[in-house]
Every structure is written in C-alpha cells, then in structure tokens.
C-alpha cells in the first residue's frame, strides 16, 4: 500500500450531459499535484440524470468504489486506504460525503445538519434560527396552500424544487395562478439528479444584485477564494434569468457586508470544513441568502478563477487537507485580479431546428474573447432559453483591461437576438 496521503472523492462527474465541463475534472489533479493519491466513490450504481454520459478520468484514482447501499461494505473498502479527507464532487454528493467523513473519523461537517445543507427549505429555517435575515418561504406540495401564501405575500415570488442545482425548475411567478402552474410542472417531473420532486419551496422575490461567494473552511476558519457578480435578464417570459457572470475584487463596495453575512450562514449550517458556494443577494435591506452548496462552485468557476487570479477554491481546499499550516498562514489574505474574466451565454428567443449561427465569427474577433462552447450544434433542436440548461452557446472573455471585457459583454448582447439564429424552414 502506498505511503502517500489518500483523499476520497465522491461522485466526481467531469462533464454534464449539456456539454459544459464540470469543476469535478479538476479536483483529483489538485490533490495529485501536492503528492496525494485519490480514491473515487460513486454513491449509487447509476449516475444521476445530468451526468449519465460522464466518464471520469480513472487514471487519477487508486481505486473506484461503487456504493451499492451497504454502508459497512463501502467503509471497509475505504478503510484500507486510510483516507485523510472526503471531498464532495458536486451537489449530488454532499449528503453522502457528510456520512462517509463522519463515519471514517476524518474532518467532517457531520450529519446533524446534512438536511439543511441539501434541502433548501431546511436551509432557510436553519439560517433563520441563527437570527440571520432571510426571505420568507414556504415548503409545500399543496396547490391551495401555495396560492394562499402567494396572495398573503403579494407581488412576485420564486418557486423551485426543494433539491436540485443550477437553474433547474426555478420559476418567477407574479400571480398565484402562475405559482400553481410552476408547482405542477416541478412536481410532475424529476430534478437534474433523477430525484422525484415531491415538494417545492416558494420564497419571496428578493430585489437586488446577486453575488456568488466561494469559500474554503478549515476548523471553522472561513476563507474567501473568489466573488462573482451576476447579470440577470428578462427574456422569454423569465423575469430574472442568469445570463452572465464576472469576477469582482474581494474589497469592492459592500463586499465586506456580503462576506460577513456569508460566513455567518456557513456557521449556521455547520460548515466548518471544505468548500462552499454561497449565493447572496444584496438587497436595499442588506444581504439575503439565495442558497448554499456545501461543495466546490459548479459551472467550472474554480478553473475560471485560476485564470483570473492565479488560484481558486481548488488550491485552498488542497492546502486545507494536505498543508493545513500553509492554510493558516495565508488565512484572511485578499486575492488580486490579474486578468478580468467573465462568461456570458447567448439567450435564444426562437426555437426549431438550427441551421447555423450567424454571428459566431464576429464574437470570436472581440478583443477580450477567450473561449466558446457551442452547446446546441447546427442540425439539432434549438430551444428558447429559459434557464442554464437551455443555453445554446456560452462565451468567456478575459483581458488585463476590465473595460474591454465590459465592452465585449455589451457587444455580445447586441449581436444576440432573432438574427443570430438561422433555422431550418
């Protein structure tokens, strides 16, 4: 048996079925680079819905263990490797990571608050119980109860699955009738992880700019790794569609207030170890929680942060596990933006069979253009964009001069539209 430290990685699916690369592809290499070895655990024999086509790079792992429901058997298989940590490969892995890490006696957030770290209704309740301000919410499967609650709250509300990820099933509803329609749609299908949507969570709509705060914690010490500011669009009947995101400085206006709130949320949810992805809105009344993922940020953001600032959650997480003394020495440091970075999606207003895009060459000639992911290929069905699973194209921008990135983001919006998509007759 190797004398190198061993890290267990749970459900590292490297590519989602929509074609975008996933953060999980970078986790094992981050530990391998510091001299560790990795064992992969798959929490169920079948991959969840959006990862069914994912093929992990097995050369990164000492062993791949498929959990068949027998926890004792899986723990015995892991014990021979003498692991020093268990790390979640994504949202789907959070609860099982808590269970394994607690049972193996390695640093763990424990199982007592696992539900609150995975279920959005329990999450809001736990944060409110810590005397932090949160949005009003209701968890239900009852149409009459939801309609009555919406009438009481008034205005716009958000209805979404209790458990999912990304923009799956998120609906912005201006009337009780629309809320009921959203409930029917959500509970009538499974989420992106092939789990039945038994309940929805309804929350009051929060006005303001949404931020993503990515952290790594060690023994309750929380470190900000990167902060992203989102841009929202009212398109295709969706009033608040995430369509772009840009990395922003650690010490920007209002950022300390956001970070202090995010750290308090981590404490309320018992997140003392590992990575977290905290989504917070900066409202006129102050920061308010959208949700938390007790894992690395998705959407390949850690990789993008490395391009922008030279390191990311991946590096801080590897240090917390393998070089804790270095984590403590650097804890509290502010990151510095070396190259301004942003991504933006095309937002299709049309649907049909795509013949070709008309503006991709122009986009590639933009000064800060970095990379392009064509997710809907010519000849395939094009859907109107209503969430992040229906982006036809995602474009990334990077430049030492921020103004060039901002200008090109605006130009992308100018180029996008009906004329961007040529459909088959």
GROMACS .gro file of C-alpha atoms in nm:
model
  425
    1UNK     CA    1   0.000   0.000   0.000
    2UNK     CA    2   0.130   0.346  -0.090
    3UNK     CA    3   0.250   0.573   0.190
    4UNK     CA    4   0.109   0.881   0.015
    5UNK     CA    5  -0.190   1.050   0.181
    6UNK     CA    6  -0.520   0.938   0.030
    7UNK     CA    7  -0.819   1.164  -0.038
    8UNK     CA    8  -1.164   1.019  -0.109
    9UNK     CA    9  -1.361   1.200  -0.380
   10UNK     CA   10  -1.735   1.138  -0.402
   11UNK     CA   11  -1.926   1.147  -0.732
   12UNK     CA   12  -1.670   1.326  -0.945
   13UNK     CA   13  -1.860   1.356  -1.272
   14UNK     CA   14  -1.649   1.556  -1.512
   15UNK     CA   15  -1.889   1.661  -1.789
   16UNK     CA   16  -2.261   1.731  -1.773
   17UNK     CA   17  -2.485   1.597  -2.047
   18UNK     CA   18  -2.541   1.951  -2.182
   19UNK     CA   19  -2.172   1.956  -2.279
   20UNK     CA   20  -2.018   2.208  -2.040
   21UNK     CA   21  -1.711   2.087  -1.847
   22UNK     CA   22  -1.759   2.047  -1.473
   23UNK     CA   23  -1.546   2.150  -1.176
   24UNK     CA   24  -1.505   1.783  -1.076
   25UNK     CA   25  -1.250   1.728  -1.353
   26UNK     CA   26  -1.000   1.945  -1.162
   27UNK     CA   27  -1.039   1.803  -0.810
   28UNK     CA   28  -0.819   1.494  -0.831
   29UNK     CA   29  -0.539   1.677  -1.018
   30UNK     CA   30  -0.533   1.943  -0.742
   31UNK     CA   31  -0.457   1.676  -0.480
   32UNK     CA   32  -0.226   1.475  -0.706
   33UNK     CA   33  -0.016   1.789  -0.764
   34UNK     CA   34   0.059   1.801  -0.390
   35UNK     CA   35   0.168   1.438  -0.375
   36UNK     CA   36  -0.155   1.274  -0.261
   37UNK     CA   37  -0.346   0.988  -0.417
   38UNK     CA   38  -0.722   0.970  -0.468
   39UNK     CA   39  -0.992   0.707  -0.436
   40UNK     CA   40  -1.321   0.767  -0.612
   41UNK     CA   41  -1.656   0.668  -0.460
   42UNK     CA   42  -1.973   0.657  -0.666
   43UNK     CA   43  -2.266   0.696  -0.428
   44UNK     CA   44  -2.505   0.484  -0.640
   45UNK     CA   45  -2.460   0.227  -0.918
   46UNK     CA   46  -2.628   0.455  -1.173
   47UNK     CA   47  -2.511   0.809  -1.241
   48UNK     CA   48  -2.773   1.081  -1.180
   49UNK     CA   49  -2.962   1.225  -1.475
   50UNK     CA   50  -2.741   1.506  -1.598
   51UNK     CA   51  -2.420   1.302  -1.562
   52UNK     CA   52  -2.516   0.981  -1.740
   53UNK     CA   53  -2.270   1.048  -2.022
   54UNK     CA   54  -1.983   1.148  -1.791
   55UNK     CA   55  -1.670   0.933  -1.796
   56UNK     CA   56  -1.432   1.011  -1.507
   57UNK     CA   57  -1.058   1.001  -1.574
   58UNK     CA   58  -0.992   0.676  -1.388
   59UNK     CA   59  -0.614   0.712  -1.419
   60UNK     CA   60  -0.643   0.980  -1.148
   61UNK     CA   61  -0.766   0.725  -0.894
   62UNK     CA   62  -0.613   0.445  -0.694
   63UNK     CA   63  -0.950   0.269  -0.694
   64UNK     CA   64  -1.311   0.332  -0.793
   65UNK     CA   65  -1.563   0.206  -0.537
   66UNK     CA   66  -1.931   0.187  -0.631
   67UNK     CA   67  -2.160   0.209  -0.328
   68UNK     CA   68  -2.441  -0.048  -0.357
   69UNK     CA   69  -2.632   0.065  -0.047
   70UNK     CA   70  -2.427  -0.133   0.205
   71UNK     CA   71  -2.254   0.139   0.408
   72UNK     CA   72  -2.043  -0.100   0.616
   73UNK     CA   73  -1.910  -0.263   0.300
   74UNK     CA   74  -1.815   0.072   0.149
   75UNK     CA   75  -1.649   0.189   0.472
   76UNK     CA   76  -1.446  -0.132   0.489
   77UNK     CA   77  -1.331  -0.082   0.130
   78UNK     CA   78  -1.224   0.273   0.211
   79UNK     CA   79  -1.060   0.199   0.544
   80UNK     CA   80  -0.775   0.004   0.385
   81UNK     CA   81  -0.667   0.325   0.210
   82UNK     CA   82  -0.651   0.517   0.540
   83UNK     CA   83  -0.802   0.836   0.391
   84UNK     CA   84  -0.725   1.178   0.536
   85UNK     CA   85  -1.031   1.353   0.389
   86UNK     CA   86  -1.356   1.301   0.199
   87UNK     CA   87  -1.448   1.565  -0.060
   88UNK     CA   88  -1.777   1.612  -0.248
   89UNK     CA   89  -1.751   1.619  -0.624
   90UNK     CA   90  -2.071   1.822  -0.658
   91UNK     CA   91  -2.412   1.897  -0.510
   92UNK     CA   92  -2.535   1.542  -0.556
   93UNK     CA   93  -2.251   1.416  -0.333
   94UNK     CA   94  -2.299   1.644  -0.031
   95UNK     CA   95  -2.508   1.422   0.197
   96UNK     CA   96  -2.306   1.105   0.131
   97UNK     CA   97  -1.982   1.299   0.184
   98UNK     CA   98  -2.109   1.403   0.527
   99UNK     CA   99  -2.197   1.043   0.608
  100UNK     CA  100  -1.866   0.895   0.493
  101UNK     CA  101  -1.643   1.159   0.652
  102UNK     CA  102  -1.822   1.131   0.987
  103UNK     CA  103  -1.801   0.750   0.987
  104UNK     CA  104  -1.433   0.747   0.884
  105UNK     CA  105  -1.335   0.994   1.156
  106UNK     CA  106  -1.175   1.249   0.922
  107UNK     CA  107  -1.255   1.623   0.928
  108UNK     CA  108  -1.629   1.640   0.872
  109UNK     CA  109  -1.924   1.876   0.882
  110UNK     CA  110  -2.116   1.585   1.033
  111UNK     CA  111  -2.462   1.457   0.958
  112UNK     CA  112  -2.663   1.653   1.215
  113UNK     CA  113  -2.722   1.940   0.971
  114UNK     CA  114  -2.686   1.746   0.647
  115UNK     CA  115  -3.050   1.803   0.557
  116UNK     CA  116  -3.010   2.179   0.598
  117UNK     CA  117  -2.712   2.173   0.364
  118UNK     CA  118  -2.904   1.992   0.091
  119UNK     CA  119  -3.274   2.079   0.129
  120UNK     CA  120  -3.349   2.445   0.054
  121UNK     CA  121  -3.643   2.469   0.295
  122UNK     CA  122  -3.445   2.325   0.587
  123UNK     CA  123  -3.157   2.551   0.486
  124UNK     CA  124  -3.366   2.865   0.518
  125UNK     CA  125  -3.504   2.750   0.853
  126UNK     CA  126  -3.155   2.683   0.993
  127UNK     CA  127  -3.026   3.022   0.882
  128UNK     CA  128  -3.330   3.199   1.027
  129UNK     CA  129  -3.283   3.008   1.354
  130UNK     CA  130  -2.937   3.166   1.378
  131UNK     CA  131  -3.108   3.510   1.381
  132UNK     CA  132  -2.992   3.597   1.030
  133UNK     CA  133  -3.232   3.778   0.796
  134UNK     CA  134  -3.372   3.554   0.522
  135UNK     CA  135  -3.650   3.558   0.265
  136UNK     CA  136  -3.996   3.445   0.372
  137UNK     CA  137  -4.056   3.094   0.247
  138UNK     CA  138  -4.298   2.805   0.226
  139UNK     CA  139  -4.231   2.438   0.151
  140UNK     CA  140  -4.535   2.261   0.010
  141UNK     CA  141  -4.688   2.032  -0.248
  142UNK     CA  142  -5.039   2.168  -0.193
  143UNK     CA  143  -5.172   2.399  -0.463
  144UNK     CA  144  -5.426   2.575  -0.242
  145UNK     CA  145  -5.170   2.638   0.030
  146UNK     CA  146  -4.922   2.781  -0.220
  147UNK     CA  147  -5.183   3.009  -0.381
  148UNK     CA  148  -5.298   3.138  -0.041
  149UNK     CA  149  -4.940   3.202   0.069
  150UNK     CA  150  -4.865   3.390  -0.253
  151UNK     CA  151  -5.171   3.611  -0.204
  152UNK     CA  152  -5.056   3.686   0.151
  153UNK     CA  153  -4.700   3.772   0.048
  154UNK     CA  154  -4.809   3.962  -0.262
  155UNK     CA  155  -4.602   4.063  -0.562
  156UNK     CA  156  -4.354   3.829  -0.725
  157UNK     CA  157  -4.236   3.504  -0.565
  158UNK     CA  158  -3.988   3.235  -0.667
  159UNK     CA  159  -4.092   2.869  -0.689
  160UNK     CA  160  -3.829   2.598  -0.730
  161UNK     CA  161  -3.755   2.236  -0.639
  162UNK     CA  162  -3.653   2.170  -0.279
  163UNK     CA  163  -3.348   1.985  -0.407
  164UNK     CA  164  -3.176   2.045  -0.736
  165UNK     CA  165  -2.897   2.258  -0.879
  166UNK     CA  166  -2.831   2.536  -1.127
  167UNK     CA  167  -3.143   2.697  -1.264
  168UNK     CA  168  -3.339   2.373  -1.282
  169UNK     CA  169  -3.709   2.440  -1.234
  170UNK     CA  170  -3.667   2.794  -1.099
  171UNK     CA  171  -3.981   2.995  -1.180
  172UNK     CA  172  -4.050   3.364  -1.112
  173UNK     CA  173  -4.421   3.400  -1.055
  174UNK     CA  174  -4.624   3.722  -1.047
  175UNK     CA  175  -4.963   3.564  -0.973
  176UNK     CA  176  -5.090   3.278  -0.755
  177UNK     CA  177  -5.212   3.107  -1.072
  178UNK     CA  178  -4.862   3.113  -1.216
  179UNK     CA  179  -4.722   2.975  -0.889
  180UNK     CA  180  -4.963   2.682  -0.900
  181UNK     CA  181  -4.865   2.618  -1.261
  182UNK     CA  182  -4.498   2.612  -1.159
  183UNK     CA  183  -4.573   2.369  -0.875
  184UNK     CA  184  -4.750   2.133  -1.116
  185UNK     CA  185  -4.461   2.146  -1.361
  186UNK     CA  186  -4.195   2.085  -1.097
  187UNK     CA  187  -4.371   1.804  -0.909
  188UNK     CA  188  -4.462   1.638  -1.237
  189UNK     CA  189  -4.102   1.550  -1.317
  190UNK     CA  190  -3.764   1.466  -1.164
  191UNK     CA  191  -3.483   1.710  -1.088
  192UNK     CA  192  -3.147   1.711  -1.266
  193UNK     CA  193  -3.024   1.438  -1.030
  194UNK     CA  194  -3.307   1.197  -1.123
  195UNK     CA  195  -3.477   1.253  -0.786
  196UNK     CA  196  -3.855   1.291  -0.763
  197UNK     CA  197  -3.970   1.647  -0.693
  198UNK     CA  198  -4.209   1.579  -0.405
  199UNK     CA  199  -4.206   1.936  -0.274
  200UNK     CA  200  -4.137   2.288  -0.392
  201UNK     CA  201  -4.002   2.579  -0.197
  202UNK     CA  202  -4.165   2.917  -0.251
  203UNK     CA  203  -3.975   3.228  -0.147
  204UNK     CA  204  -4.048   3.598  -0.162
  205UNK     CA  205  -3.867   3.758  -0.454
  206UNK     CA  206  -3.558   3.948  -0.344
  207UNK     CA  207  -3.474   4.263  -0.541
  208UNK     CA  208  -3.105   4.337  -0.585
  209UNK     CA  209  -2.781   4.216  -0.738
  210UNK     CA  210  -2.689   3.854  -0.684
  211UNK     CA  211  -2.335   3.751  -0.592
  212UNK     CA  212  -2.160   3.415  -0.570
  213UNK     CA  213  -1.913   3.391  -0.283
  214UNK     CA  214  -1.684   3.088  -0.300
  215UNK     CA  215  -1.511   2.980   0.019
  216UNK     CA  216  -1.300   2.708   0.178
  217UNK     CA  217  -1.312   2.639   0.552
  218UNK     CA  218  -1.077   2.456   0.785
  219UNK     CA  219  -1.164   2.401   1.151
  220UNK     CA  220  -1.421   2.679   1.124
  221UNK     CA  221  -1.180   2.930   0.967
  222UNK     CA  222  -1.351   3.061   0.653
  223UNK     CA  223  -1.152   3.192   0.355
  224UNK     CA  224  -1.297   3.387   0.062
  225UNK     CA  225  -1.147   3.245  -0.256
  226UNK     CA  226  -1.335   3.448  -0.519
  227UNK     CA  227  -1.652   3.656  -0.562
  228UNK     CA  228  -1.862   3.676  -0.878
  229UNK     CA  229  -2.126   3.933  -0.969
  230UNK     CA  230  -2.412   3.802  -1.181
  231UNK     CA  231  -2.609   3.973  -1.455
  232UNK     CA  232  -2.979   3.895  -1.499
  233UNK     CA  233  -3.208   3.935  -1.797
  234UNK     CA  234  -3.584   3.944  -1.856
  235UNK     CA  235  -3.629   3.718  -2.160
  236UNK     CA  236  -3.871   3.456  -2.289
  237UNK     CA  237  -4.114   3.510  -2.005
  238UNK     CA  238  -3.844   3.467  -1.739
  239UNK     CA  239  -3.800   3.785  -1.538
  240UNK     CA  240  -3.467   3.708  -1.370
  241UNK     CA  241  -3.260   3.478  -1.593
  242UNK     CA  242  -2.890   3.440  -1.508
  243UNK     CA  243  -2.709   3.510  -1.833
  244UNK     CA  244  -2.363   3.640  -1.742
  245UNK     CA  245  -2.116   3.648  -1.455
  246UNK     CA  246  -1.797   3.845  -1.382
  247UNK     CA  247  -1.527   3.807  -1.117
  248UNK     CA  248  -1.504   4.112  -0.889
  249UNK     CA  249  -1.247   4.229  -0.630
  250UNK     CA  250  -1.254   4.099  -0.275
  251UNK     CA  251  -1.278   4.453  -0.131
  252UNK     CA  252  -1.532   4.611  -0.366
  253UNK     CA  253  -1.816   4.834  -0.239
  254UNK     CA  254  -2.038   4.642   0.000
  255UNK     CA  255  -1.834   4.323  -0.030
  256UNK     CA  256  -1.734   4.309   0.337
  257UNK     CA  257  -2.103   4.310   0.434
  258UNK     CA  258  -2.171   4.027   0.187
  259UNK     CA  259  -1.876   3.823   0.311
  260UNK     CA  260  -1.961   3.866   0.679
  261UNK     CA  261  -2.316   3.752   0.607
  262UNK     CA  262  -2.189   3.453   0.406
  263UNK     CA  263  -1.957   3.348   0.690
  264UNK     CA  264  -2.247   3.368   0.938
  265UNK     CA  265  -2.452   3.147   0.704
  266UNK     CA  266  -2.170   2.890   0.694
  267UNK     CA  267  -2.166   2.885   1.074
  268UNK     CA  268  -2.544   2.846   1.088
  269UNK     CA  269  -2.527   2.543   0.857
  270UNK     CA  270  -2.239   2.380   1.042
  271UNK     CA  271  -1.994   2.416   0.751
  272UNK     CA  272  -1.657   2.405   0.928
  273UNK     CA  273  -1.458   2.209   0.670
  274UNK     CA  274  -1.427   2.215   0.293
  275UNK     CA  275  -1.556   2.423   0.008
  276UNK     CA  276  -1.885   2.613  -0.012
  277UNK     CA  277  -2.065   2.811  -0.279
  278UNK     CA  278  -2.283   3.084  -0.126
  279UNK     CA  279  -2.536   3.273  -0.339
  280UNK     CA  280  -2.642   3.601  -0.179
  281UNK     CA  281  -2.849   3.894  -0.299
  282UNK     CA  282  -2.750   4.244  -0.198
  283UNK     CA  283  -3.091   4.399  -0.137
  284UNK     CA  284  -3.175   4.753  -0.017
  285UNK     CA  285  -3.233   4.594   0.326
  286UNK     CA  286  -2.896   4.418   0.328
  287UNK     CA  287  -2.766   4.073   0.224
  288UNK     CA  288  -3.017   3.790   0.192
  289UNK     CA  289  -2.944   3.425   0.124
  290UNK     CA  290  -3.049   3.259  -0.200
  291UNK     CA  291  -2.890   2.920  -0.125
  292UNK     CA  292  -2.567   2.743  -0.030
  293UNK     CA  293  -2.385   2.448  -0.181
  294UNK     CA  294  -2.159   2.266   0.066
  295UNK     CA  295  -1.910   2.187  -0.211
  296UNK     CA  296  -1.697   2.350  -0.476
  297UNK     CA  297  -1.862   2.600  -0.705
  298UNK     CA  298  -2.011   2.450  -1.019
  299UNK     CA  299  -2.003   2.583  -1.372
  300UNK     CA  300  -1.624   2.530  -1.377
  301UNK     CA  301  -1.585   2.856  -1.179
  302UNK     CA  302  -1.277   2.735  -0.984
  303UNK     CA  303  -1.095   2.680  -1.314
  304UNK     CA  304  -1.206   3.023  -1.436
  305UNK     CA  305  -1.095   3.185  -1.109
  306UNK     CA  306  -0.750   3.034  -1.157
  307UNK     CA  307  -0.727   3.205  -1.495
  308UNK     CA  308  -0.829   3.538  -1.341
  309UNK     CA  309  -0.644   3.543  -1.009
  310UNK     CA  310  -0.395   3.256  -1.026
  311UNK     CA  311  -0.564   3.027  -0.773
  312UNK     CA  312  -0.908   2.915  -0.661
  313UNK     CA  313  -1.110   2.705  -0.421
  314UNK     CA  314  -0.924   2.402  -0.557
  315UNK     CA  315  -0.591   2.530  -0.428
  316UNK     CA  316  -0.725   2.648  -0.092
  317UNK     CA  317  -0.904   2.314  -0.046
  318UNK     CA  318  -0.591   2.113  -0.126
  319UNK     CA  319  -0.398   2.322   0.126
  320UNK     CA  320  -0.666   2.277   0.395
  321UNK     CA  321  -0.639   1.899   0.355
  322UNK     CA  322  -0.270   1.845   0.284
  323UNK     CA  323  -0.093   2.163   0.402
  324UNK     CA  324  -0.302   2.298   0.690
  325UNK     CA  325  -0.012   2.505   0.822
  326UNK     CA  326   0.000   2.694   0.490
  327UNK     CA  327  -0.377   2.749   0.502
  328UNK     CA  328  -0.346   2.901   0.849
  329UNK     CA  329  -0.054   3.123   0.745
  330UNK     CA  330  -0.245   3.261   0.447
  331UNK     CA  331  -0.591   3.267   0.602
  332UNK     CA  332  -0.755   3.608   0.553
  333UNK     CA  333  -0.546   3.707   0.250
  334UNK     CA  334  -0.724   3.900  -0.024
  335UNK     CA  335  -0.699   3.775  -0.380
  336UNK     CA  336  -0.585   4.010  -0.657
  337UNK     CA  337  -0.736   4.015  -1.005
  338UNK     CA  338  -0.463   3.968  -1.263
  339UNK     CA  339  -0.693   3.936  -1.562
  340UNK     CA  340  -1.057   4.034  -1.565
  341UNK     CA  341  -1.277   3.739  -1.651
  342UNK     CA  342  -1.643   3.695  -1.738
  343UNK     CA  343  -1.871   3.448  -1.908
  344UNK     CA  344  -2.193   3.514  -2.090
  345UNK     CA  345  -2.448   3.299  -2.269
  346UNK     CA  346  -2.641   3.355  -2.586
  347UNK     CA  347  -3.012   3.368  -2.499
  348UNK     CA  348  -3.216   3.224  -2.782
  349UNK     CA  349  -3.557   3.387  -2.837
  350UNK     CA  350  -3.652   3.128  -3.102
  351UNK     CA  351  -3.685   2.753  -3.129
  352UNK     CA  352  -3.675   2.500  -3.408
  353UNK     CA  353  -3.409   2.303  -3.593
  354UNK     CA  354  -3.091   2.512  -3.603
  355UNK     CA  355  -2.933   2.556  -3.946
  356UNK     CA  356  -2.647   2.784  -3.835
  357UNK     CA  357  -2.542   3.071  -3.611
  358UNK     CA  358  -2.479   3.396  -3.799
  359UNK     CA  359  -2.255   3.586  -3.553
  360UNK     CA  360  -2.001   3.341  -3.405
  361UNK     CA  361  -1.717   3.470  -3.622
  362UNK     CA  362  -1.785   3.826  -3.505
  363UNK     CA  363  -1.786   3.711  -3.142
  364UNK     CA  364  -1.451   3.537  -3.185
  365UNK     CA  365  -1.300   3.863  -3.317
  366UNK     CA  366  -1.388   4.057  -3.000
  367UNK     CA  367  -1.075   4.182  -2.826
  368UNK     CA  368  -1.124   4.001  -2.494
  369UNK     CA  369  -1.267   3.681  -2.645
  370UNK     CA  370  -1.123   3.376  -2.470
  371UNK     CA  371  -1.324   3.062  -2.539
  372UNK     CA  372  -1.655   2.944  -2.681
  373UNK     CA  373  -1.871   2.640  -2.601
  374UNK     CA  374  -2.131   2.560  -2.865
  375UNK     CA  375  -2.385   2.352  -2.675
  376UNK     CA  376  -2.653   2.333  -2.945
  377UNK     CA  377  -2.491   2.228  -3.271
  378UNK     CA  378  -2.631   2.307  -3.617
  379UNK     CA  379  -2.879   2.040  -3.723
  380UNK     CA  380  -3.001   1.992  -3.366
  381UNK     CA  381  -3.320   2.121  -3.199
  382UNK     CA  382  -3.279   2.473  -3.061
  383UNK     CA  383  -3.489   2.567  -2.758
  384UNK     CA  384  -3.581   2.910  -2.631
  385UNK     CA  385  -3.352   2.992  -2.339
  386UNK     CA  386  -3.538   2.976  -2.008
  387UNK     CA  387  -3.261   2.850  -1.773
  388UNK     CA  388  -2.895   2.745  -1.775
  389UNK     CA  389  -2.979   2.406  -1.927
  390UNK     CA  390  -3.101   2.576  -2.247
  391UNK     CA  391  -2.803   2.798  -2.321
  392UNK     CA  392  -2.718   2.742  -2.690
  393UNK     CA  393  -2.368   2.896  -2.667
  394UNK     CA  394  -2.151   3.008  -2.375
  395UNK     CA  395  -1.868   3.256  -2.436
  396UNK     CA  396  -1.586   3.354  -2.200
  397UNK     CA  397  -1.392   3.680  -2.201
  398UNK     CA  398  -1.057   3.762  -2.041
  399UNK     CA  399  -0.832   4.068  -2.054
  400UNK     CA  400  -0.598   4.269  -1.834
  401UNK     CA  401  -0.816   4.576  -1.902
  402UNK     CA  402  -1.159   4.549  -1.744
  403UNK     CA  403  -1.321   4.795  -1.984
  404UNK     CA  404  -1.250   4.564  -2.278
  405UNK     CA  405  -1.431   4.280  -2.105
  406UNK     CA  406  -1.729   4.503  -2.019
  407UNK     CA  407  -1.743   4.641  -2.373
  408UNK     CA  408  -1.738   4.293  -2.526
  409UNK     CA  409  -2.008   4.168  -2.290
  410UNK     CA  410  -2.225   4.452  -2.415
  411UNK     CA  411  -2.139   4.376  -2.776
  412UNK     CA  412  -2.238   4.013  -2.726
  413UNK     CA  413  -2.582   4.125  -2.611
  414UNK     CA  414  -2.607   4.350  -2.918
  415UNK     CA  415  -2.519   4.059  -3.152
  416UNK     CA  416  -2.757   3.815  -2.984
  417UNK     CA  417  -3.123   3.806  -3.089
  418UNK     CA  418  -3.351   3.664  -3.354
  419UNK     CA  419  -3.100   3.736  -3.632
  420UNK     CA  420  -2.830   3.531  -3.457
  421UNK     CA  421  -3.010   3.204  -3.532
  422UNK     CA  422  -3.090   3.070  -3.878
  423UNK     CA  423  -3.347   2.792  -3.853
  424UNK     CA  424  -3.447   2.522  -4.098
  425UNK     CA  425  -3.774   2.608  -4.276
   0.00000   0.00000   0.00000
